[in-house]
XYZ file of C-alpha atoms in Angstrom:
127
model
C -28.399 8.882 -22.948
C -27.233 5.921 -20.912
C -26.956 6.540 -17.181
C -25.039 4.420 -14.698
C -25.674 4.183 -10.973
C -23.355 2.353 -8.610
C -24.511 0.989 -5.283
C -23.419 -1.408 -2.577
C -20.504 0.457 -1.076
C -20.031 0.926 2.646
C -17.758 0.729 5.651
C -16.535 -2.784 6.397
C -13.797 -4.483 8.354
C -10.796 -6.151 6.734
C -11.671 -9.637 5.540
C -15.271 -8.718 4.792
C -17.130 -8.928 1.495
C -19.164 -6.462 -0.526
C -21.102 -6.700 -3.758
C -21.178 -3.559 -5.854
C -23.871 -3.089 -8.477
C -23.787 -0.972 -11.592
C -27.298 -0.386 -12.919
C -27.638 1.004 -16.417
C -30.694 2.814 -17.768
C -31.566 4.912 -20.778
C -30.907 2.435 -23.543
C -32.941 3.213 -26.643
C -32.235 0.295 -28.932
C -29.515 -1.796 -27.402
C -28.746 -2.953 -23.868
C -25.746 -3.347 -21.625
C -25.198 -6.680 -23.371
C -23.482 -4.833 -26.225
C -21.103 -2.864 -24.011
C -17.869 -3.605 -22.278
C -18.005 -2.616 -18.625
C -15.152 -1.515 -16.440
C -14.802 -1.036 -12.695
C -12.394 1.588 -11.452
C -11.424 2.929 -8.071
C -9.924 6.201 -7.032
C -8.390 7.518 -3.856
C -7.516 11.164 -3.215
C -4.261 12.184 -4.850
C -4.050 9.143 -7.105
C -5.139 8.345 -10.627
C -8.231 6.337 -11.268
C -7.191 2.680 -11.317
C -8.740 -0.019 -13.459
C -9.795 -2.796 -11.085
C -11.759 -5.126 -13.344
C -13.650 -5.249 -16.593
C -15.731 -7.570 -18.706
C -16.192 -7.608 -22.442
C -19.587 -7.365 -24.107
C -19.606 -11.129 -24.636
C -18.467 -11.640 -21.033
C -15.799 -13.934 -22.446
C -12.906 -11.572 -21.817
C -12.267 -10.347 -18.281
C -9.526 -8.426 -16.570
C -8.490 -8.127 -12.949
C -5.777 -5.933 -11.535
C -3.034 -7.924 -9.824
C -4.012 -6.405 -6.501
C -7.507 -7.938 -6.642
C -6.962 -11.224 -8.485
C -8.469 -14.122 -6.608
C -10.581 -11.803 -4.447
C -12.791 -9.850 -6.866
C -15.147 -11.251 -9.483
C -17.056 -9.330 -12.129
C -20.359 -10.660 -13.431
C -23.252 -9.318 -15.432
C -27.004 -9.787 -15.597
C -27.793 -8.540 -19.070
C -31.529 -9.106 -18.667
C -31.525 -6.554 -15.844
C -28.830 -4.308 -17.305
C -26.740 -4.742 -14.179
C -23.072 -5.546 -13.717
C -21.700 -6.642 -10.381
C -18.332 -6.532 -8.687
C -18.090 -9.170 -5.989
C -15.344 -8.238 -3.543
C -14.093 -10.756 -0.999
C -11.400 -10.642 1.663
C -11.319 -6.878 1.509
C -8.184 -5.066 2.568
C -7.512 -1.520 3.692
C -5.868 -0.841 0.309
C -9.198 -1.535 -1.376
C -10.572 1.671 0.099
C -11.686 4.209 -2.458
C -14.534 5.431 -4.598
C -15.573 2.753 -7.051
C -16.905 3.721 -10.454
C -18.375 1.694 -13.269
C -18.053 2.747 -16.880
C -19.207 1.437 -20.236
C -18.381 1.802 -23.889
C -18.758 -0.162 -27.082
C -15.810 -2.392 -27.818
C -14.919 -6.012 -28.398
C -12.469 -6.490 -25.579
C -12.565 -5.123 -22.083
C -9.969 -2.578 -21.130
C -8.538 -1.403 -17.792
C -7.850 2.041 -19.242
C -10.199 4.815 -18.182
C -9.732 6.582 -21.520
C -11.451 3.681 -23.286
C -14.780 4.367 -21.601
C -17.389 6.940 -22.478
C -20.112 6.800 -19.847
C -19.457 6.857 -16.127
C -21.437 6.556 -12.934
C -21.098 8.844 -9.923
C -19.285 6.290 -7.800
C -19.850 4.503 -4.515
C -17.556 4.767 -1.512
C -15.896 1.645 -0.142
C -14.038 1.987 3.125
C -12.189 -0.935 4.648
C -11.082 -0.226 8.171
C -10.776 -1.974 11.504
């Protein structure tokens, strides 16, 4: 069974940068190269929000309007790792960030389109 572990979260000031990592293990035959990967964030009392995703081919990417121009998703298939580079962080970016994967041609910002999830990493942006 594929397992996902997020890392890289922390407490930072507005305007700072963070790089989140999503490390995938447990592949038997395939690798993360054949999966679409999504990044989501959740704050208490709100639904999990799709922040970014990348298709298996890495040719199709999505960014929520709130993070466009500030966040970049990238993948290192050889290491089975997907990154979320977050720049110019704002207080509204605070939340628990999750990565998720599933087979599929195109990436999707919908949580229901993903099968495997990590445990999340906390990002807090505060002065």
